[in-house]
Amino acid sequence: VQLQASGGGLVQTGGSLRLSCAASGRTFSSYFMGWFRKAPGKEREFVAAISWSGGSTYYADSVKGRFTISRDNTKNTVYLQMNSLKPEDTAVYYCAASNRTVGGYREYDYWGQGTQVTVSS
């Protein structure tokens, strides 16, 4: 599967953005989807994930209550709605797809190219 993320940009503190990740192929619904981010000088970190049908979602504590992950399997797209943005949310955001786990942990084998989100104070 190939992934194309979009929707990043510059926003003020407290603002909102919606990221999109479009997937190629006809098997999108068979992938568990996630969003990750990497800020300068920091390790890449998990942001949110969503199960195959969208029935289950998972969030990092730092974004819980502010971000919402969703998917539309008819459009092969996963979204990340980001509200109440903070300067510490500034990062390159990546979408990723997974169809396996290793040792009980989900492995993401397919990654998009990333989209920059910058939150000004």
mmCIF file of N, CA and C in Angstrom:
data_model
loop_
_atom_site.group_PDB
_atom_site.id
_atom_site.type_symbol
_atom_site.label_atom_id
_atom_site.label_comp_id
_atom_site.label_asym_id
_atom_site.label_seq_id
_atom_site.Cartn_x
_atom_site.Cartn_y
_atom_site.Cartn_z
ATOM 1 N N VAL A 1 0.850 -1.183 0.000
ATOM 2 C CA VAL A 1 0.000 0.000 0.000
ATOM 3 C C VAL A 1 0.890 1.239 0.000
ATOM 4 N N GLN A 2 0.493 2.245 -0.756
ATOM 5 C CA GLN A 2 1.214 3.520 -0.770
ATOM 6 C C GLN A 2 0.349 4.580 -0.095
ATOM 7 N N LEU A 3 1.027 5.432 0.693
ATOM 8 C CA LEU A 3 0.307 6.407 1.510
ATOM 9 C C LEU A 3 0.750 7.821 1.158
ATOM 10 N N GLN A 4 -0.208 8.738 1.099
ATOM 11 C CA GLN A 4 0.064 10.135 0.787
ATOM 12 C C GLN A 4 -0.627 11.008 1.817
ATOM 13 N N ALA A 5 0.178 11.635 2.671
ATOM 14 C CA ALA A 5 -0.371 12.506 3.707
ATOM 15 C C ALA A 5 -0.452 13.943 3.214
ATOM 16 N N SER A 6 -1.448 14.656 3.716
ATOM 17 C CA SER A 6 -1.623 16.057 3.350
ATOM 18 C C SER A 6 -2.384 16.776 4.452
ATOM 19 N N GLY A 7 -2.456 18.111 4.344
ATOM 20 C CA GLY A 7 -3.261 18.883 5.275
ATOM 21 C C GLY A 7 -2.488 19.656 6.320
ATOM 22 N N GLY A 8 -1.171 19.490 6.342
ATOM 23 C CA GLY A 8 -0.386 20.227 7.303
ATOM 24 C C GLY A 8 -0.340 21.711 6.973
ATOM 25 N N GLY A 9 0.223 22.482 7.897
ATOM 26 C CA GLY A 9 0.339 23.906 7.669
ATOM 27 C C GLY A 9 0.736 24.642 8.931
ATOM 28 N N LEU A 10 0.608 25.961 8.876
ATOM 29 C CA LEU A 10 0.934 26.835 9.999
ATOM 30 C C LEU A 10 -0.371 27.309 10.630
ATOM 31 N N VAL A 11 -0.457 27.161 11.941
ATOM 32 C CA VAL A 11 -1.671 27.550 12.655
ATOM 33 C C VAL A 11 -1.271 28.153 13.990
ATOM 34 N N GLN A 12 -2.111 29.025 14.516
ATOM 35 C CA GLN A 12 -1.835 29.626 15.809
ATOM 36 C C GLN A 12 -2.262 28.692 16.944
ATOM 37 N N THR A 13 -1.703 28.924 18.099
ATOM 38 C CA THR A 13 -2.090 28.162 19.283
ATOM 39 C C THR A 13 -3.609 28.228 19.470
ATOM 40 N N GLY A 14 -4.186 27.063 19.731
ATOM 41 C CA GLY A 14 -5.630 26.982 19.888
ATOM 42 C C GLY A 14 -6.377 26.685 18.611
ATOM 43 N N GLY A 15 -5.689 26.723 17.507
ATOM 44 C CA GLY A 15 -6.317 26.479 16.214
ATOM 45 C C GLY A 15 -6.501 25.007 15.910
ATOM 46 N N SER A 16 -6.999 24.745 14.710
ATOM 47 C CA SER A 16 -7.297 23.377 14.291
ATOM 48 C C SER A 16 -6.743 23.102 12.905
ATOM 49 N N LEU A 17 -6.447 21.847 12.668
ATOM 50 C CA LEU A 17 -6.074 21.354 11.350
ATOM 51 C C LEU A 17 -6.632 19.953 11.194
ATOM 52 N N ARG A 18 -6.884 19.567 9.956
ATOM 53 C CA ARG A 18 -7.262 18.185 9.693
ATOM 54 C C ARG A 18 -6.288 17.599 8.683
ATOM 55 N N LEU A 19 -5.609 16.559 9.100
ATOM 56 C CA LEU A 19 -4.707 15.841 8.222
ATOM 57 C C LEU A 19 -5.460 14.711 7.534
ATOM 58 N N SER A 20 -5.048 14.437 6.306
ATOM 59 C CA SER A 20 -5.609 13.324 5.550
ATOM 60 C C SER A 20 -4.486 12.434 5.070
ATOM 61 N N CYS A 21 -4.788 11.175 4.923
ATOM 62 C CA CYS A 21 -3.824 10.219 4.401
ATOM 63 C C CYS A 21 -4.570 9.309 3.431
ATOM 64 N N ALA A 22 -4.254 9.470 2.162
ATOM 65 C CA ALA A 22 -4.898 8.681 1.124
ATOM 66 C C ALA A 22 -4.042 7.467 0.799
ATOM 67 N N ALA A 23 -4.681 6.321 0.713
ATOM 68 C CA ALA A 23 -3.973 5.068 0.443
ATOM 69 C C ALA A 23 -4.337 4.533 -0.928
ATOM 70 N N SER A 24 -3.351 3.962 -1.578
ATOM 71 C CA SER A 24 -3.607 3.314 -2.859
ATOM 72 C C SER A 24 -3.989 1.869 -2.617
ATOM 73 N N GLY A 25 -4.500 1.216 -3.619
ATOM 74 C CA GLY A 25 -4.813 -0.193 -3.508
ATOM 75 C C GLY A 25 -6.236 -0.449 -3.064
ATOM 76 N N ARG A 26 -6.628 -1.708 -3.191
ATOM 77 C CA ARG A 26 -8.006 -2.082 -2.905
ATOM 78 C C ARG A 26 -8.173 -2.773 -1.562
ATOM 79 N N THR A 27 -7.082 -2.838 -0.773
ATOM 80 C CA THR A 27 -7.144 -3.577 0.485
ATOM 81 C C THR A 27 -7.005 -2.669 1.693
ATOM 82 N N PHE A 28 -7.359 -1.406 1.538
ATOM 83 C CA PHE A 28 -7.181 -0.439 2.626
ATOM 84 C C PHE A 28 -7.846 -0.893 3.906
ATOM 85 N N SER A 29 -9.030 -1.475 3.801
ATOM 86 C CA SER A 29 -9.778 -1.863 4.993
ATOM 87 C C SER A 29 -9.116 -3.003 5.758
ATOM 88 N N SER A 30 -8.103 -3.637 5.177
ATOM 89 C CA SER A 30 -7.408 -4.713 5.879
ATOM 90 C C SER A 30 -6.233 -4.207 6.694
ATOM 91 N N TYR A 31 -6.000 -2.890 6.678
ATOM 92 C CA TYR A 31 -4.879 -2.300 7.399
ATOM 93 C C TYR A 31 -5.341 -1.528 8.624
ATOM 94 N N PHE A 32 -4.644 -1.762 9.689
ATOM 95 C CA PHE A 32 -4.722 -0.946 10.893
ATOM 96 C C PHE A 32 -3.930 0.317 10.568
ATOM 97 N N MET A 33 -4.500 1.493 10.849
ATOM 98 C CA MET A 33 -3.837 2.733 10.453
ATOM 99 C C MET A 33 -3.411 3.557 11.665
ATOM 100 N N GLY A 34 -2.290 4.230 11.524
ATOM 101 C CA GLY A 34 -1.798 5.051 12.613
ATOM 102 C C GLY A 34 -1.234 6.371 12.137
ATOM 103 N N TRP A 35 -1.160 7.295 13.071
ATOM 104 C CA TRP A 35 -0.472 8.567 12.860
ATOM 105 C C TRP A 35 0.665 8.659 13.874
ATOM 106 N N PHE A 36 1.800 9.130 13.398
ATOM 107 C CA PHE A 36 2.975 9.340 14.225
ATOM 108 C C PHE A 36 3.484 10.748 13.950
ATOM 109 N N ARG A 37 4.365 11.243 14.806
ATOM 110 C CA ARG A 37 4.955 12.540 14.550
ATOM 111 C C ARG A 37 6.397 12.564 15.025
ATOM 112 N N LYS A 38 7.175 13.438 14.398
ATOM 113 C CA LYS A 38 8.566 13.601 14.785
ATOM 114 C C LYS A 38 8.883 15.079 14.814
ATOM 115 N N ALA A 39 9.248 15.545 16.000
ATOM 116 C CA ALA A 39 9.653 16.928 16.196
ATOM 117 C C ALA A 39 11.174 17.013 16.115
ATOM 118 N N PRO A 40 11.711 18.173 15.770
ATOM 119 C CA PRO A 40 13.166 18.334 15.683
ATOM 120 C C PRO A 40 13.844 17.969 16.994
ATOM 121 N N GLY A 41 14.857 17.122 16.905
ATOM 122 C CA GLY A 41 15.614 16.745 18.083
ATOM 123 C C GLY A 41 14.952 15.709 18.965
ATOM 124 N N LYS A 42 13.803 15.205 18.542
ATOM 125 C CA LYS A 42 13.080 14.211 19.337
ATOM 126 C C LYS A 42 12.877 12.941 18.537
ATOM 127 N N GLU A 43 12.591 11.869 19.265
ATOM 128 C CA GLU A 43 12.287 10.610 18.614
ATOM 129 C C GLU A 43 10.873 10.662 18.022
ATOM 130 N N ARG A 44 10.660 9.845 17.019
ATOM 131 C CA ARG A 44 9.317 9.713 16.483
ATOM 132 C C ARG A 44 8.405 9.123 17.548
ATOM 133 N N GLU A 45 7.194 9.644 17.649
ATOM 134 C CA GLU A 45 6.283 9.159 18.675
ATOM 135 C C GLU A 45 4.913 8.846 18.088
ATOM 136 N N PHE A 46 4.263 7.911 18.731
ATOM 137 C CA PHE A 46 2.909 7.515 18.364
ATOM 138 C C PHE A 46 1.934 8.631 18.734
ATOM 139 N N VAL A 47 0.969 8.873 17.849
ATOM 140 C CA VAL A 47 -0.055 9.871 18.104
ATOM 141 C C VAL A 47 -1.428 9.213 18.260
ATOM 142 N N ALA A 48 -1.825 8.420 17.259
ATOM 143 C CA ALA A 48 -3.160 7.821 17.296
ATOM 144 C C ALA A 48 -3.202 6.642 16.328
ATOM 145 N N ALA A 49 -4.158 5.749 16.561
ATOM 146 C CA ALA A 49 -4.346 4.605 15.667
ATOM 147 C C ALA A 49 -5.818 4.244 15.618
ATOM 148 N N ILE A 50 -6.172 3.540 14.550
ATOM 149 C CA ILE A 50 -7.565 3.150 14.368
ATOM 150 C C ILE A 50 -7.608 1.763 13.745
ATOM 151 N N SER A 51 -8.559 0.974 14.213
ATOM 152 C CA SER A 51 -8.688 -0.399 13.738
ATOM 153 C C SER A 51 -9.283 -0.448 12.334
ATOM 154 N N TRP A 52 -9.367 -1.654 11.787
ATOM 155 C CA TRP A 52 -9.722 -1.862 10.403
ATOM 156 C C TRP A 52 -11.075 -1.266 10.031
ATOM 157 N N SER A 53 -12.058 -1.444 10.895
ATOM 158 C CA SER A 53 -13.397 -0.924 10.595
ATOM 159 C C SER A 53 -13.637 0.448 11.202
ATOM 160 N N GLY A 54 -12.685 0.893 12.014
ATOM 161 C CA GLY A 54 -12.853 2.172 12.705
ATOM 162 C C GLY A 54 -13.538 2.047 14.050
ATOM 163 N N GLY A 55 -13.810 0.832 14.464
ATOM 164 C CA GLY A 55 -14.530 0.642 15.706
ATOM 165 C C GLY A 55 -13.709 0.884 16.956
ATOM 166 N N SER A 56 -12.398 0.813 16.822
ATOM 167 C CA SER A 56 -11.521 1.041 17.965
ATOM 168 C C SER A 56 -10.490 2.103 17.622
ATOM 169 N N THR A 57 -10.267 3.008 18.560
ATOM 170 C CA THR A 57 -9.265 4.050 18.374
ATOM 171 C C THR A 57 -8.364 4.126 19.598
ATOM 172 N N TYR A 58 -7.165 4.610 19.392
ATOM 173 C CA TYR A 58 -6.155 4.669 20.428
ATOM 174 C C TYR A 58 -5.413 6.003 20.304
ATOM 175 N N TYR A 59 -5.063 6.579 21.445
ATOM 176 C CA TYR A 59 -4.419 7.897 21.431
ATOM 177 C C TYR A 59 -3.275 7.957 22.434
ATOM 178 N N ALA A 60 -2.285 8.747 22.092
ATOM 179 C CA ALA A 60 -1.259 9.100 23.068
ATOM 180 C C ALA A 60 -1.893 10.017 24.109
ATOM 181 N N ASP A 61 -1.408 9.929 25.319
ATOM 182 C CA ASP A 61 -1.971 10.765 26.391
ATOM 183 C C ASP A 61 -1.867 12.248 26.061
ATOM 184 N N SER A 62 -0.815 12.614 25.353
ATOM 185 C CA SER A 62 -0.572 14.029 25.073
ATOM 186 C C SER A 62 -1.602 14.646 24.128
ATOM 187 N N VAL A 63 -2.341 13.812 23.388
ATOM 188 C CA VAL A 63 -3.306 14.347 22.432
ATOM 189 C C VAL A 63 -4.739 13.936 22.760
ATOM 190 N N LYS A 64 -4.908 13.095 23.742
ATOM 191 C CA LYS A 64 -6.236 12.597 24.086
ATOM 192 C C LYS A 64 -7.155 13.763 24.432
ATOM 193 N N GLY A 65 -8.353 13.751 23.845
ATOM 194 C CA GLY A 65 -9.308 14.825 24.086
ATOM 195 C C GLY A 65 -9.172 15.993 23.137
ATOM 196 N N ARG A 66 -8.067 16.049 22.387
ATOM 197 C CA ARG A 66 -7.851 17.145 21.433
ATOM 198 C C ARG A 66 -7.833 16.647 19.991
ATOM 199 N N PHE A 67 -7.311 15.450 19.774
ATOM 200 C CA PHE A 67 -7.188 14.883 18.429
ATOM 201 C C PHE A 67 -8.206 13.764 18.267
ATOM 202 N N THR A 68 -8.680 13.601 17.027
ATOM 203 C CA THR A 68 -9.595 12.512 16.703
ATOM 204 C C THR A 68 -9.160 11.850 15.409
ATOM 205 N N ILE A 69 -8.959 10.548 15.472
ATOM 206 C CA ILE A 69 -8.618 9.784 14.279
ATOM 207 C C ILE A 69 -9.891 9.135 13.744
ATOM 208 N N SER A 70 -10.015 9.103 12.420
ATOM 209 C CA SER A 70 -11.161 8.463 11.793
ATOM 210 C C SER A 70 -10.722 7.934 10.436
ATOM 211 N N ARG A 71 -11.575 7.123 9.836
ATOM 212 C CA ARG A 71 -11.237 6.582 8.516
ATOM 213 C C ARG A 71 -12.508 6.425 7.704
ATOM 214 N N ASP A 72 -12.327 6.495 6.393
ATOM 215 C CA ASP A 72 -13.409 6.253 5.455
ATOM 216 C C ASP A 72 -12.903 5.205 4.477
ATOM 217 N N ASN A 73 -13.317 3.967 4.691
ATOM 218 C CA ASN A 73 -12.812 2.871 3.854
ATOM 219 C C ASN A 73 -13.329 2.941 2.420
ATOM 220 N N THR A 74 -14.399 3.680 2.193
ATOM 221 C CA THR A 74 -14.898 3.836 0.817
ATOM 222 C C THR A 74 -14.019 4.804 0.031
ATOM 223 N N LYS A 75 -13.276 5.655 0.772
ATOM 224 C CA LYS A 75 -12.382 6.614 0.129
ATOM 225 C C LYS A 75 -10.912 6.277 0.335
ATOM 226 N N ASN A 76 -10.651 5.142 0.980
ATOM 227 C CA ASN A 76 -9.259 4.734 1.259
ATOM 228 C C ASN A 76 -8.478 5.846 1.957
ATOM 229 N N THR A 77 -9.096 6.470 2.929
ATOM 230 C CA THR A 77 -8.484 7.621 3.574
ATOM 231 C C THR A 77 -8.647 7.541 5.096
ATOM 232 N N VAL A 78 -7.587 7.931 5.779
ATOM 233 C CA VAL A 78 -7.629 8.083 7.231
ATOM 234 C C VAL A 78 -7.376 9.551 7.553
ATOM 235 N N TYR A 79 -8.035 10.034 8.592
ATOM 236 C CA TYR A 79 -7.956 11.440 8.954
ATOM 237 C C TYR A 79 -7.446 11.619 10.389
ATOM 238 N N LEU A 80 -6.892 12.781 10.635
ATOM 239 C CA LEU A 80 -6.536 13.157 11.998
ATOM 240 C C LEU A 80 -7.017 14.597 12.195
ATOM 241 N N GLN A 81 -8.095 14.749 12.939
ATOM 242 C CA GLN A 81 -8.609 16.076 13.279
ATOM 243 C C GLN A 81 -7.886 16.544 14.533
ATOM 244 N N MET A 82 -7.234 17.682 14.426
ATOM 245 C CA MET A 82 -6.427 18.201 15.526
ATOM 246 C C MET A 82 -7.013 19.533 15.974
ATOM 247 N N ASN A 83 -7.490 19.566 17.199
ATOM 248 C CA ASN A 83 -8.061 20.779 17.777
ATOM 249 C C ASN A 83 -7.217 21.255 18.957
ATOM 250 N N SER A 84 -7.441 22.485 19.355
ATOM 251 C CA SER A 84 -6.721 23.057 20.512
ATOM 252 C C SER A 84 -5.220 22.828 20.394
ATOM 253 N N LEU A 85 -4.690 23.138 19.249
ATOM 254 C CA LEU A 85 -3.276 22.867 18.990
ATOM 255 C C LEU A 85 -2.372 23.706 19.870
ATOM 256 N N LYS A 86 -1.247 23.104 20.216
ATOM 257 C CA LYS A 86 -0.261 23.737 21.082
ATOM 258 C C LYS A 86 1.072 23.790 20.352
ATOM 259 N N PRO A 87 1.964 24.689 20.745
ATOM 260 C CA PRO A 87 3.287 24.735 20.102
ATOM 261 C C PRO A 87 4.017 23.393 20.174
ATOM 262 N N GLU A 88 3.813 22.636 21.235
ATOM 263 C CA GLU A 88 4.479 21.337 21.367
ATOM 264 C C GLU A 88 3.934 20.280 20.415
ATOM 265 N N ASP A 89 2.868 20.602 19.689
ATOM 266 C CA ASP A 89 2.372 19.698 18.646
ATOM 267 C C ASP A 89 3.121 19.885 17.329
ATOM 268 N N THR A 90 3.990 20.883 17.268
ATOM 269 C CA THR A 90 4.762 21.131 16.056
ATOM 270 C C THR A 90 5.646 19.933 15.742
ATOM 271 N N ALA A 91 5.496 19.408 14.528
ATOM 272 C CA ALA A 91 6.234 18.210 14.120
ATOM 273 C C ALA A 91 5.886 17.888 12.674
ATOM 274 N N VAL A 92 6.628 16.944 12.132
ATOM 275 C CA VAL A 92 6.229 16.316 10.872
ATOM 276 C C VAL A 92 5.350 15.127 11.241
ATOM 277 N N TYR A 93 4.177 15.077 10.664
ATOM 278 C CA TYR A 93 3.218 14.021 10.952
ATOM 279 C C TYR A 93 3.219 12.997 9.823
ATOM 280 N N TYR A 94 3.278 11.736 10.217
ATOM 281 C CA TYR A 94 3.315 10.627 9.274
ATOM 282 C C TYR A 94 2.130 9.698 9.494
ATOM 283 N N CYS A 95 1.546 9.238 8.409
ATOM 284 C CA CYS A 95 0.578 8.159 8.536
ATOM 285 C C CYS A 95 1.275 6.846 8.202
ATOM 286 N N ALA A 96 0.749 5.782 8.759
ATOM 287 C CA ALA A 96 1.358 4.478 8.577
ATOM 288 C C ALA A 96 0.289 3.398 8.584
ATOM 289 N N ALA A 97 0.607 2.297 7.917
ATOM 290 C CA ALA A 97 -0.326 1.175 7.815
ATOM 291 C C ALA A 97 0.320 -0.093 8.357
ATOM 292 N N SER A 98 -0.515 -0.892 9.001
ATOM 293 C CA SER A 98 -0.033 -2.128 9.608
ATOM 294 C C SER A 98 -0.996 -3.268 9.311
ATOM 295 N N ASN A 99 -0.415 -4.436 8.996
ATOM 296 C CA ASN A 99 -1.254 -5.627 8.876
ATOM 297 C C ASN A 99 -0.644 -6.793 9.634
ATOM 298 N N ARG A 100 0.189 -6.482 10.640
ATOM 299 C CA ARG A 100 0.762 -7.557 11.446
ATOM 300 C C ARG A 100 1.157 -7.041 12.806
ATOM 301 N N THR A 101 1.316 -8.000 13.722
ATOM 302 C CA THR A 101 1.860 -7.694 15.037
ATOM 303 C C THR A 101 3.035 -8.626 15.296
ATOM 304 N N VAL A 102 3.949 -8.171 16.121
ATOM 305 C CA VAL A 102 5.105 -8.966 16.503
ATOM 306 C C VAL A 102 5.226 -8.907 18.021
ATOM 307 N N GLY A 103 5.122 -10.063 18.645
ATOM 308 C CA GLY A 103 5.224 -10.093 20.100
ATOM 309 C C GLY A 103 4.152 -9.275 20.782
ATOM 310 N N GLY A 104 2.980 -9.166 20.149
ATOM 311 C CA GLY A 104 1.886 -8.419 20.741
ATOM 312 C C GLY A 104 1.905 -6.948 20.412
ATOM 313 N N TYR A 105 2.940 -6.501 19.711
ATOM 314 C CA TYR A 105 3.042 -5.096 19.326
ATOM 315 C C TYR A 105 2.764 -4.953 17.828
ATOM 316 N N ARG A 106 2.046 -3.903 17.488
ATOM 317 C CA ARG A 106 1.724 -3.662 16.097
ATOM 318 C C ARG A 106 2.938 -3.131 15.361
ATOM 319 N N GLU A 107 3.189 -3.714 14.200
ATOM 320 C CA GLU A 107 4.295 -3.305 13.355
ATOM 321 C C GLU A 107 3.754 -2.545 12.149
ATOM 322 N N TYR A 108 4.255 -1.351 11.955
ATOM 323 C CA TYR A 108 3.836 -0.526 10.824
ATOM 324 C C TYR A 108 4.898 -0.636 9.724
ATOM 325 N N ASP A 109 4.507 -1.233 8.611
ATOM 326 C CA ASP A 109 5.463 -1.488 7.528
ATOM 327 C C ASP A 109 5.389 -0.475 6.403
ATOM 328 N N TYR A 110 4.316 0.284 6.353
ATOM 329 C CA TYR A 110 4.109 1.203 5.244
ATOM 330 C C TYR A 110 3.924 2.612 5.798
ATOM 331 N N TRP A 111 4.674 3.552 5.213
ATOM 332 C CA TRP A 111 4.689 4.923 5.730
ATOM 333 C C TRP A 111 4.463 5.928 4.619
ATOM 334 N N GLY A 112 3.759 6.994 4.961
ATOM 335 C CA GLY A 112 3.617 8.111 4.046
ATOM 336 C C GLY A 112 4.833 9.026 4.145
ATOM 337 N N GLN A 113 4.831 10.087 3.363
ATOM 338 C CA GLN A 113 5.999 10.951 3.258
ATOM 339 C C GLN A 113 6.036 12.022 4.343
ATOM 340 N N GLY A 114 4.973 12.213 5.092
ATOM 341 C CA GLY A 114 4.974 13.210 6.153
ATOM 342 C C GLY A 114 4.436 14.551 5.702
ATOM 343 N N THR A 115 3.805 15.243 6.639
ATOM 344 C CA THR A 115 3.303 16.588 6.381
ATOM 345 C C THR A 115 3.612 17.453 7.596
ATOM 346 N N GLN A 116 4.127 18.647 7.346
ATOM 347 C CA GLN A 116 4.598 19.514 8.429
ATOM 348 C C GLN A 116 3.433 20.244 9.084
ATOM 349 N N VAL A 117 3.406 20.188 10.402
ATOM 350 C CA VAL A 117 2.456 20.974 11.193
ATOM 351 C C VAL A 117 3.256 21.901 12.089
ATOM 352 N N THR A 118 2.985 23.181 11.998
ATOM 353 C CA THR A 118 3.671 24.169 12.813
ATOM 354 C C THR A 118 2.642 24.994 13.573
ATOM 355 N N VAL A 119 2.786 25.013 14.887
ATOM 356 C CA VAL A 119 1.858 25.758 15.734
ATOM 357 C C VAL A 119 2.626 26.921 16.347
ATOM 358 N N SER A 120 2.207 28.126 16.031
ATOM 359 C CA SER A 120 2.887 29.309 16.538
ATOM 360 C C SER A 120 2.280 29.751 17.869
ATOM 361 N N SER A 121 3.133 30.285 18.720
ATOM 362 C CA SER A 121 2.676 30.707 20.049
ATOM 363 C C SER A 121 2.246 32.159 20.039
#
